[in-house]
Amino acid sequence: MSNQKLWGGRFSQSTDKAVEAFTVSVHFDKRLAYYDIQGSVAHARMLGDRGIISKTESDQMICGLKAILKEIEAGQFNWRHDLEDVHMNIEASLTERIGETGKKLHTARSRNDQVATDMRLYLRDALDDLTAGLKNLQRVLVGLADIHSDTIMPGYTHLQSAQPVTFGHHMLAWQQMIERDCQRLIQARERTNVSPLGAAALAGTTYAIDRQQTADELGFDRPTENSLDSVSDRDFTIEFCSSVAMLGMHISRMAEELIIWSSDRFKFIDLGDAFCTGSSIMPQKKNPDVAELLRGKSARLISNQTRLLVLMKGQPLAYNRDNQEDKEPLFDSADTSIDCVNILARMLSNMQVDKKCMYQAAGEGFSTATDLADYLVKKQIPFRDAHEIVGRVVSHCIENHLQLRQVELETLRQFSALIDSDVYDCLTLEGSVNSRDHVGGTAPRQVRKAVARARKHLGEG
Amino acid sequence: MSNQKLWGGRFSQSTDKAVEAFTVSVHFDKRLAYYDIQGSVAHARMLGDRGIISKTESDQMICGLKAILKEIEAGQFNWRHDLEDVHMNIEASLTERIGETGKKLHTARSRNDQVATDMRLYLRDALDDLTAGLKNLQRVLVGLADIHSDTIMPGYTHLQSAQPVTFGHHMLAWQQMIERDCQRLIQARERTNVSPLGAAALAGTTYAIDRQQTADELGFDRPTENSLDSVSDRDFTIEFCSSVAMLGMHISRMAEELIIWSSDRFKFIDLGDAFCTGSSIMPQKKNPDVAELLRGKSARLISNQTRLLVLMKGQPLAYNRDNQEDKEPLFDSADTSIDCVNILARMLSNMQVDKKCMYQAAGEGFSTATDLADYLVKKQIPFRDAHEIVGRVVSHCIENHLQLRQVELETLRQFSALIDSDVYDCLTLEGSVNSRDHVGGTAPRQVRKAVARARKHLGEG
Amino acid sequence: MSNQKLWGGRFSQSTDKAVEAFTVSVHFDKRLAYYDIQGSVAHARMLGDRGIISKTESDQMICGLKAILKEIEAGQFNWRHDLEDVHMNIEASLTERIGETGKKLHTARSRNDQVATDMRLYLRDALDDLTAGLKNLQRVLVGLADIHSDTIMPGYTHLQSAQPVTFGHHMLAWQQMIERDCQRLIQARERTNVSPLGAAALAGTTYAIDRQQTADELGFDRPTENSLDSVSDRDFTIEFCSSVAMLGMHISRMAEELIIWSSDRFKFIDLGDAFCTGSSIMPQKKNPDVAELLRGKSARLISNQTRLLVLMKGQPLAYNRDNQEDKEPLFDSADTSIDCVNILARMLSNMQVDKKCMYQAAGEGFSTATDLADYLVKKQIPFRDAHEIVGRVVSHCIENHLQLRQVELETLRQFSALIDSDVYDCLTLEGSVNSRDHVGGTAPRQVRKAVARARKHLGEG
Amino acid sequence: MSNQKLWGGRFSQSTDKAVEAFTVSVHFDKRLAYYDIQGSVAHARMLGDRGIISKTESDQMICGLKAILKEIEAGQFNWRHDLEDVHMNIEASLTERIGETGKKLHTARSRNDQVATDMRLYLRDALDDLTAGLKNLQRVLVGLADIHSDTIMPGYTHLQSAQPVTFGHHMLAWQQMIERDCQRLIQARERTNVSPLGAAALAGTTYAIDRQQTADELGFDRPTENSLDSVSDRDFTIEFCSSVAMLGMHISRMAEELIIWSSDRFKFIDLGDAFCTGSSIMPQKKNPDVAELLRGKSARLISNQTRLLVLMKGQPLAYNRDNQEDKEPLFDSADTSIDCVNILARMLSNMQVDKKCMYQAAGEGFSTATDLADYLVKKQIPFRDAHEIVGRVVSHCIENHLQLRQVELETLRQFSALIDSDVYDCLTLEGSVNSRDHVGGTAPRQVRKAVARARKHLGEG
């Protein structure tokens, strides 16, 4: 009597129940069913076309596989834990459905190349969803930049007022971060979209298969180059998880700013009732929970990638069962990143900006001190000396509770006789912002130019 | 018309559907239901005892909560995603069940102290399960050490044959690793088992509550010291995840050895058909999948801990919604560590040791070269010179395809005239092993002593 | 001709120069010299006492080792990269200095147990330094809590005004975090302070050594239990790095608050000119750089621990050269954590608190809304209904730009007829804070009690 | 009296000595000196060309900067810790050297854009070094593949003998891994090679600078798009560290195989005396230390990347001092990856392959069982049934201590009557290997084709 497993021929004892529970993966890898069937259909068709099985057998298989997919999509498929994984469940179901012919599906194939194929197909779709979401997010950001090309806010370094900037300029900084994420993901897709099918267990197969045919049918760019590498390579999952770890870090920074800007002391923005939640005990609370979750999700994205690297570290080639652990972090990073990008775009579209409050804040903290130093430089004072002089003016202001523009000319001239009444022009927020008028600068004119460039790049004319 | 949320009084718009989906946690935090109800029962009783609500109300609540628990345990509870989390689901159900009185349950409490209480209760149970599993694993290891106190195997450093050791000694090295894990978890339990209940949102509450009473009823050692800290502290989750990351690392090392020892070239052990699985394509395969998964799970455990640290990094006090992300890694680390420990103990109990093969391997690789050096030292050659001499003997052996014990006395004497015919005693595996006879050494006598000490420590007399 | 390495007897080729450069560790492990010599002295004395070498030889060695230490401490020791590591450098120097006898030092010992001993001695000292620093930091925090037991500030959740708290209470929350760090480090010390000396390469040694003697001389609590474990165990480094990763996370949270509190929009505190730095371009800037670096250092501490776990993952017993990589992260985590703790204590001692600004901020954001709900509960309105009513009052306030205490009684009564003129008492900040008067609550009375408990615990009477 | 710092105008107290020690970075960022001066020269020239300073001043600066570089390269520069960082050291030295004009260098610039420029220039060079190293490593691997296109070894999955493969095929699997690393680094270079110079503190500058000119002079592809992003973006460091974390993981896998192949039980390869080291105690030891260190270094590379992500997580724009912590991990990852790649290439060039031992090992473990199943399939038995039959044959072999090719035809026919005497052809190692003859398969013919493709890709004709 042999073990009931599809691989059980040489086994005299059946699998320990606890082992079965410990090694089962069907509860999470069934998510690959759609791709598994896609891959099997292509494989079956190729087997038929190459005469490895008959055309009739091939057609029967394809027909059976499609029926199984329908059953799965209708939620009527009976997933069996004793059959371990998505692959064995589908193969067993096929044989049950079409008889002996089903037992031929696994000819010239192994679960090793099969699962690598499934994962690449899955990830390609996830990449496309995510990239679309990122394009949309960029559009929202560029839209905000357009509307707010001359909305003045305090620019911060070290969370201290630094120089006035425009809110549009700030939104475009975010857009640049997202644009780099897009680029990385598009390049990651190229390395994902190759076909390991035909690598079989690790060495290729003795049948006269046509790897190009299956690659073509599945929309892959080409077959992989090396069978050992094909079954042991998980770079594509790690590269994806790395890229979205970076994206998650970007989003955490945006979220941090949204939280700070929403706080009682800042009140630069209002995220809206529909995007906030309340407290179970404090009736007045309106919390930026979505932004906080967005910030927190970065931990998940960062750790998923670490997890995959640690998983692969030190593994000898070719396939080891450790790799069963690669799916959950991949799925989680894909789901999380797509959800985060979409909710962020939606929340930003809904955000109200309090221009007045931002403007007022920009007027505090001596944010035009650099402009004053630049004013002195233009009067031939070396920059380092100008910096020193303005530093002393600021000290004077702090002691006397003044803003720079409130200091009288006479007083200013005690710090440098070169200061004239035209100094007040450079101390206005508008003057400061407008004067940073070069590529990449915060001047409204530059922001509008950058918006136009970004729109063109996003294919929006 | 107000928002339907229990916290919705001040909100004029209802929550965006996408936000609801993004922020919901009930699908994973419902796992805390048992502990949430335990906590609410203790809270309700205390409110009644202190006269904050009437005794009748308190009794009604407790009765209702217990009925809800039964419903949940029977799988009949209707979990509503629009009610966000386990806490609001249970509170809403209580009010539905017992009417107005249910609305009083949240008096003098916030979700912030409530969830901290739930998580501590949950983790205390998980810690106890895990510690029990680790004690059992230690017993299995000590049992193996006892049986194999004089089974000789090659001891490796750098995966190169170093010196012969006993397999029992090796099993006790593993037991020591697990013993340290136990200690750390027992100490982590002390810091887990304190009651945050009564900290309310962050500042404590205006009611005359009795925190000692709820702490006592829930089996906590004492109330926490500071309300702000009580709702923002997640150290207990991180300390647990750190401790099991270490445990996971330990298990990965054991698993690596089991995999190597099972390989065709080693064959030191047989893990048994019931603990191995086969290949979908290669009929001869019997793979140590369980050991490989054990090795791989360490990645999960290591990254869960990183995840929690990253999550908490830079969060201002007190509670932020980021912390909703703390539950999944905690649950995952608890489940994973308990499963791994149990399956490992079970697999080791079933493992067959091939003494003959180990003995043969121990005889290769010049594993008694150090013994030869020590022999020379005892003849008054400085150790460093003895090392040099034996190094040259080994070179001679490699060139002539000999093992040390096969070199003729005359030849040996060409390397050092101090060598005599008694040298062959120290070149036997038994001689080598028996001579390492001090505390912690590999001599069978020491292994048996260590077994006795470990058994006493484990309370096995 | 043999290789010049002390282990070179069997080698016919000398080490590749690039290999020598790649494997050398003396540039960082020379930091262990003091501990290495301590260990060698104890080992030499034991060898003499047990008659393994003569007393005279033992004395010569000890004398020579002490002379070498002096040379090292004076910066006059010639560290040779071709001798690989601190151990071989010192041994070679000893032989150069005292001749043949030096070649006997390594009798009954291996670098494997030697380095484990050195690292444990080093870490024990680092642990003691750090623990002292943490006690001092706690004293600073308790001192601030004492001074500010009734300084009112806004308590935040979600960075939104939640309820008024006292600044002293906040400082005690920080102290609790640090207290847990202390406890963990003290327990980590116990597992660090055991002696691996005598484990030799991995199996113990053939000489009649006395491991208890060396353990005693070195101040270790006891010899380790198992020789294999002794040379492969790096738990003590990981447990330390885990504990300080947690500490680093705590400090990052404090730093985040210090940065926010220092920002132009908050201005709750002034860190002082001596603890801030300026900008190379913006003359007005006074940046909380120290706090930012403290926040950033957490990344270092978190990743050092991950690094060690990844390093050890999957390593078969006993010693592998991978472990050479364990020293740099350990040293870095020790240095970083000690520096951070000390500078934080120093900066907090110097910090100025702007009570007026905090008080004013506490009065905004409807921070006493919960008090109003509690007021209604005490008038027999179920809490959930009271929460709803107050939520509507807050909506009214927002629309009409009022704070709660500014709403006229008549208006309030439109929301609930149970409201009376005594309501205004519970809407004051002092009333709110004073009423949270139970263990762990924010009431000044409780803060003072907690200060007294903490002082007693810290041994300050 | 003002503070002596170059930014000290507004400061009334001088910096605390402990703060100075805590915040100093010159001991590690002086490594950027070469790039800092390159950037300053380009900046100075542009200031002169645009008339912001005079041509004479510009020339003076450039001349002074070049003299400083010479001093630094000669090791004669006096690095001052009180001047904080590389930038301020060089600026101060310039002013000392050329007088007042030096004070004008920082016109239209901030340390924020300056350091971003320096790091990009540094990384571009490191990327080029690393890419060259990776090309060389690929050439070594392709060379080995060529020599060993028909050297047969056991192919492993789960470290169990799976199917025979060629050693050349295995080397090409490694080459594919490295090729992907190359691609990622080349793409990372594109995102690195853009010029942030001119972004100034965060908003751009009020001077009529020419960002294109400095970008061109420094060999950057173009100026960055957004000034805020330019000073806060550290993606390029993280992307690099991610890419080399993957590379490190790859190398750890190769190292693991080298270690296993070198072990006494495998002996597939000999790494050579020049690439191994010995033991301080065991005279026979020849340890694969380099391979072990290569495996261990992956921990460093993985954690450096985590460290940078954690560092950036949650930082509000634009620049924060946390970012001072970004340099050490970047330098470390660059140094480590370049060293590892170079030593690995060198070690592989020196490696001896024991073909006989590999061949013998390939003959064990029933590695041709799949070929037998395929044989049956070609006789019209469905694959799943063929798998089952062969599984039973293998069981028979294990019981009777036979290899597959040793089973008599009669016995084989008891398992399936379709088996004929031609079966023995498919059971030979050569037959097995040769039959996997499709793109990516292990057949020597395919290996040679793949070698040719790889050589062409590497530009070797």
CSV table of C-alpha atoms in Angstrom, one decimal, chain B residues 2 6-11 88 91 100 103-104 106-107 112 155-159 162-165 169-170 172-174 176-177 180-181 183-184 187 190-191 198 201-207 209 211 223-229 232-233 235 238-239 242 245-246 249-250 252-253 256-257 260 295 298 302 305-306 309-310 312-321 371 373-374 377-378 380 382-385 387-388 391-392 394-395 398 432 435-442 450 453, chain C residues 2 5-11 88 91 100 103-104 106-107 112 155-159 162-165 169-170 172-174 176-177 180-181 183-184 187 190-191 198 201-207 209 211 223-229 232-233 235 238-239 242 245-246 249-250 252-253 256-257 260 295 298 302 305-306 309-310 312-321 371 373-374 377-378 380 382-385 387-388 391-392 394-395 398 435-442 450 453:
chain,number,residue,atom,x,y,z
B,2,SER,CA,-25.0,61.9,12.7
B,6,LEU,CA,-20.0,54.9,18.0
B,7,TRP,CA,-17.6,57.9,18.0
B,8,GLY,CA,-19.5,59.9,15.4
B,9,GLY,CA,-21.0,62.8,17.3
B,10,ARG,CA,-18.9,65.5,15.9
B,11,PHE,CA,-18.6,64.2,12.4
B,88,MET,CA,-16.6,48.2,19.0
B,91,GLU,CA,-19.7,46.8,22.7
B,100,GLU,CA,-29.1,51.2,27.4
B,103,LYS,CA,-23.8,52.1,26.6
B,104,LYS,CA,-22.3,52.4,30.1
B,106,HIS,CA,-17.1,52.2,28.2
B,107,THR,CA,-17.4,54.5,31.2
B,112,ASN,CA,-6.4,52.6,24.2
B,155,GLY,CA,32.7,17.5,15.4
B,156,TYR,CA,32.9,20.3,12.9
B,157,THR,CA,34.2,23.8,12.7
B,158,HIS,CA,34.0,25.6,9.4
B,159,LEU,CA,32.1,22.4,8.2
B,162,ALA,CA,37.7,19.2,13.7
B,163,GLN,CA,37.7,16.8,16.6
B,164,PRO,CA,35.5,13.8,17.4
B,165,VAL,CA,32.6,14.6,19.7
B,169,HIS,CA,27.2,16.3,23.6
B,170,HIS,CA,25.9,17.9,20.4
B,172,LEU,CA,23.1,19.1,24.8
B,173,ALA,CA,24.6,22.1,22.9
B,174,TRP,CA,21.1,22.4,21.3
B,176,GLN,CA,21.6,24.9,26.1
B,177,MET,CA,20.4,27.2,23.3
B,180,ARG,CA,18.5,30.4,27.2
B,181,ASP,CA,15.4,31.0,25.1
B,183,GLN,CA,14.9,32.1,30.4
B,184,ARG,CA,14.4,35.1,28.2
B,187,GLN,CA,11.6,37.2,32.1
B,190,GLU,CA,7.2,39.4,34.0
B,191,ARG,CA,7.2,42.6,31.9
B,198,GLY,CA,-7.5,52.4,33.9
B,201,ALA,CA,-7.2,57.4,26.7
B,202,LEU,CA,-3.8,58.5,28.0
B,203,ALA,CA,-4.2,60.5,31.3
B,204,GLY,CA,-6.3,58.2,33.5
B,205,THR,CA,-9.9,58.9,34.3
B,206,THR,CA,-12.0,61.2,36.4
B,207,TYR,CA,-13.9,58.2,38.0
B,209,ILE,CA,-11.8,53.4,39.7
B,211,ARG,CA,-7.0,49.6,39.2
B,223,PRO,CA,-1.2,48.0,37.6
B,224,THR,CA,1.2,49.9,35.4
B,225,GLU,CA,2.9,53.0,36.8
B,226,ASN,CA,2.1,55.6,34.2
B,227,SER,CA,-1.0,56.2,32.1
B,228,LEU,CA,0.8,57.8,29.1
B,229,ASP,CA,3.2,55.0,29.0
B,232,SER,CA,1.9,53.9,24.1
B,233,ASP,CA,4.1,51.1,25.3
B,235,ASP,CA,7.8,46.9,24.5
B,238,ILE,CA,8.8,43.6,20.7
B,239,GLU,CA,10.6,41.8,23.6
B,242,SER,CA,13.0,39.6,19.8
B,245,ALA,CA,13.6,35.8,16.6
B,246,MET,CA,16.6,34.4,18.6
B,249,MET,CA,17.7,31.6,14.6
B,250,HIS,CA,18.6,28.7,16.9
B,252,SER,CA,17.5,27.5,11.8
B,253,ARG,CA,20.9,26.3,12.9
B,256,GLU,CA,20.7,23.4,8.8
B,257,GLU,CA,22.5,20.6,10.6
B,260,ILE,CA,23.3,18.5,6.1
B,295,ARG,CA,15.2,27.0,8.6
B,298,SER,CA,13.5,32.2,11.0
B,302,ILE,CA,13.5,37.9,12.5
B,305,GLN,CA,10.7,41.9,15.2
B,306,THR,CA,12.3,44.4,12.9
B,309,LEU,CA,10.8,48.3,16.0
B,310,VAL,CA,10.4,50.2,12.7
B,312,MET,CA,7.4,52.3,16.8
B,313,LYS,CA,10.4,54.3,15.7
B,314,GLY,CA,9.9,58.0,16.0
B,315,GLN,CA,6.3,57.9,17.2
B,316,PRO,CA,5.4,60.7,19.6
B,317,LEU,CA,3.5,59.7,22.6
B,318,ALA,CA,0.9,58.6,23.4
B,319,TYR,CA,-1.2,56.4,21.1
B,320,ASN,CA,-1.1,56.6,17.3
B,321,ARG,CA,-3.0,54.6,14.8
B,371,ASP,CA,45.3,14.8,20.3
B,373,ALA,CA,49.8,17.7,19.3
B,374,ASP,CA,48.7,17.4,22.9
B,377,VAL,CA,53.1,18.8,24.5
B,378,LYS,CA,53.0,16.2,27.3
B,380,GLN,CA,57.6,18.8,26.7
B,382,PRO,CA,55.8,23.8,23.4
B,383,PHE,CA,52.3,23.7,22.0
B,384,ARG,CA,53.0,26.1,19.1
B,385,ASP,CA,55.9,23.8,18.0
B,387,HIS,CA,51.1,22.3,16.3
B,388,GLU,CA,53.7,22.9,13.6
B,391,GLY,CA,50.8,20.1,10.6
B,392,ARG,CA,53.7,18.6,8.7
B,394,VAL,CA,49.1,15.9,8.2
B,395,SER,CA,50.7,17.1,5.0
B,398,ILE,CA,47.5,13.9,2.5
B,432,SER,CA,40.1,11.3,21.9
B,435,SER,CA,40.1,12.4,27.3
B,436,ARG,CA,38.0,15.6,27.1
B,437,ASP,CA,36.8,15.0,30.6
B,438,HIS,CA,36.1,18.2,32.4
B,439,VAL,CA,32.9,20.3,32.9
B,440,GLY,CA,31.5,21.0,29.5
B,441,GLY,CA,33.7,18.6,27.7
B,442,THR,CA,32.6,16.0,25.2
B,450,ALA,CA,25.3,17.1,32.1
B,453,ARG,CA,22.0,18.2,35.7
C,2,SER,CA,56.5,26.4,5.8
C,5,LYS,CA,51.4,31.8,10.1
C,6,LEU,CA,51.2,30.4,13.5
C,7,TRP,CA,48.9,27.7,12.1
C,8,GLY,CA,50.8,27.2,8.9
C,9,GLY,CA,52.4,23.7,9.5
C,10,ARG,CA,50.3,21.8,6.9
C,11,PHE,CA,50.1,24.6,4.4
C,88,MET,CA,47.8,36.0,17.3
C,91,GLU,CA,50.8,35.5,21.4
C,100,GLU,CA,60.0,29.5,23.9
C,103,LYS,CA,54.7,29.0,22.6
C,104,LYS,CA,53.1,27.2,25.5
C,106,HIS,CA,48.0,28.3,23.7
C,107,THR,CA,48.2,24.9,25.5
C,112,ASN,CA,37.4,29.8,19.6
C,155,GLY,CA,-1.6,65.5,26.1
C,156,TYR,CA,-1.7,64.1,22.5
C,157,THR,CA,-2.9,61.1,20.8
C,158,HIS,CA,-2.6,61.0,17.0
C,159,LEU,CA,-0.7,64.3,17.5
C,162,ALA,CA,-6.5,64.8,23.6
C,163,GLN,CA,-6.6,65.7,27.3
C,164,PRO,CA,-4.5,68.0,29.4
C,165,VAL,CA,-1.7,66.3,31.2
C,169,HIS,CA,3.7,63.0,34.1
C,170,HIS,CA,5.1,62.9,30.6
C,172,LEU,CA,7.7,59.8,34.0
C,173,ALA,CA,6.3,58.0,31.0
C,174,TRP,CA,9.8,58.4,29.5
C,176,GLN,CA,9.2,54.1,32.7
C,177,MET,CA,10.5,53.3,29.2
C,180,ARG,CA,12.3,48.6,31.4
C,181,ASP,CA,15.5,49.0,29.3
C,183,GLN,CA,15.8,45.7,33.6
C,184,ARG,CA,16.4,44.0,30.3
C,187,GLN,CA,19.1,40.3,32.9
C,190,GLU,CA,23.5,37.4,33.8
C,191,ARG,CA,23.5,35.5,30.5
C,198,GLY,CA,38.2,25.7,28.5
C,201,ALA,CA,38.2,24.4,19.7
C,202,LEU,CA,34.7,22.9,20.3
C,203,ALA,CA,35.1,19.7,22.4
C,204,GLY,CA,37.0,20.7,25.5
C,205,THR,CA,40.6,19.7,26.0
C,206,THR,CA,42.7,16.7,27.0
C,207,TYR,CA,44.5,18.6,29.7
C,209,ILE,CA,42.3,22.1,33.3
C,211,ARG,CA,37.5,25.9,34.4
C,223,PRO,CA,31.8,28.1,33.5
C,224,THR,CA,29.5,27.4,30.6
C,225,GLU,CA,27.8,24.0,30.4
C,226,ASN,CA,28.7,22.7,27.0
C,227,SER,CA,31.8,23.2,24.9
C,228,LEU,CA,30.2,23.1,21.5
C,229,ASP,CA,27.7,25.7,22.6
C,232,SER,CA,29.2,28.8,18.7
C,233,ASP,CA,26.9,30.8,21.0
C,235,ASP,CA,23.2,35.0,21.9
C,238,ILE,CA,22.3,39.6,20.0
C,239,GLU,CA,20.5,40.0,23.3
C,242,SER,CA,18.2,43.7,20.8
C,245,ALA,CA,17.6,48.5,19.7
C,246,MET,CA,14.6,48.8,21.9
C,249,MET,CA,13.5,53.1,19.6
C,250,HIS,CA,12.6,54.7,22.9
C,252,SER,CA,13.8,58.1,18.9
C,253,ARG,CA,10.4,58.7,20.3
C,256,GLU,CA,10.7,63.1,17.9
C,257,GLU,CA,8.8,64.8,20.7
C,260,ILE,CA,8.2,68.8,17.6
C,295,ARG,CA,16.3,59.9,16.4
C,298,SER,CA,17.9,54.2,16.2
C,302,ILE,CA,17.9,48.4,15.0
C,305,GLN,CA,20.7,43.6,15.8
C,306,THR,CA,19.1,42.4,12.5
C,309,LEU,CA,20.6,37.5,13.6
C,310,VAL,CA,21.1,37.3,9.9
C,312,MET,CA,24.0,33.5,12.7
C,313,LYS,CA,21.0,32.2,10.7
C,314,GLY,CA,21.5,28.8,9.3
C,315,GLN,CA,25.1,28.4,10.6
C,316,PRO,CA,25.9,24.8,11.5
C,317,LEU,CA,27.7,24.3,14.8
C,318,ALA,CA,30.3,24.9,16.0
C,319,TYR,CA,32.4,27.9,15.1
C,320,ASN,CA,32.4,29.3,11.5
C,321,ARG,CA,34.5,32.3,10.3
C,371,ASP,CA,-14.5,65.8,31.2
C,373,ALA,CA,-18.9,63.7,28.9
C,374,ASP,CA,-17.9,62.4,32.3
C,377,VAL,CA,-22.3,60.4,33.0
C,378,LYS,CA,-22.3,61.5,36.6
C,380,GLN,CA,-26.9,59.5,34.8
C,382,PRO,CA,-24.9,56.5,29.6
C,383,PHE,CA,-21.4,57.1,28.5
C,384,ARG,CA,-22.0,56.3,24.9
C,385,ASP,CA,-24.9,58.9,24.8
C,387,HIS,CA,-20.1,61.0,24.1
C,388,GLU,CA,-22.6,61.6,21.3
C,391,GLY,CA,-19.5,65.4,20.0
C,392,ARG,CA,-22.4,67.6,18.9
C,394,VAL,CA,-17.9,70.3,19.8
C,395,SER,CA,-19.3,70.6,16.3
C,398,ILE,CA,-16.1,74.5,15.6
C,435,SER,CA,-9.5,64.8,38.7
C,436,ARG,CA,-7.4,62.0,37.2
C,437,ASP,CA,-6.3,61.1,40.7
C,438,HIS,CA,-5.6,57.4,40.8
C,439,VAL,CA,-2.4,55.2,40.5
C,440,GLY,CA,-0.8,56.0,37.2
C,441,GLY,CA,-3.1,59.1,36.6
C,442,THR,CA,-1.8,62.5,35.5
C,450,ALA,CA,5.3,58.4,41.4
C,453,ARG,CA,8.4,55.7,44.3
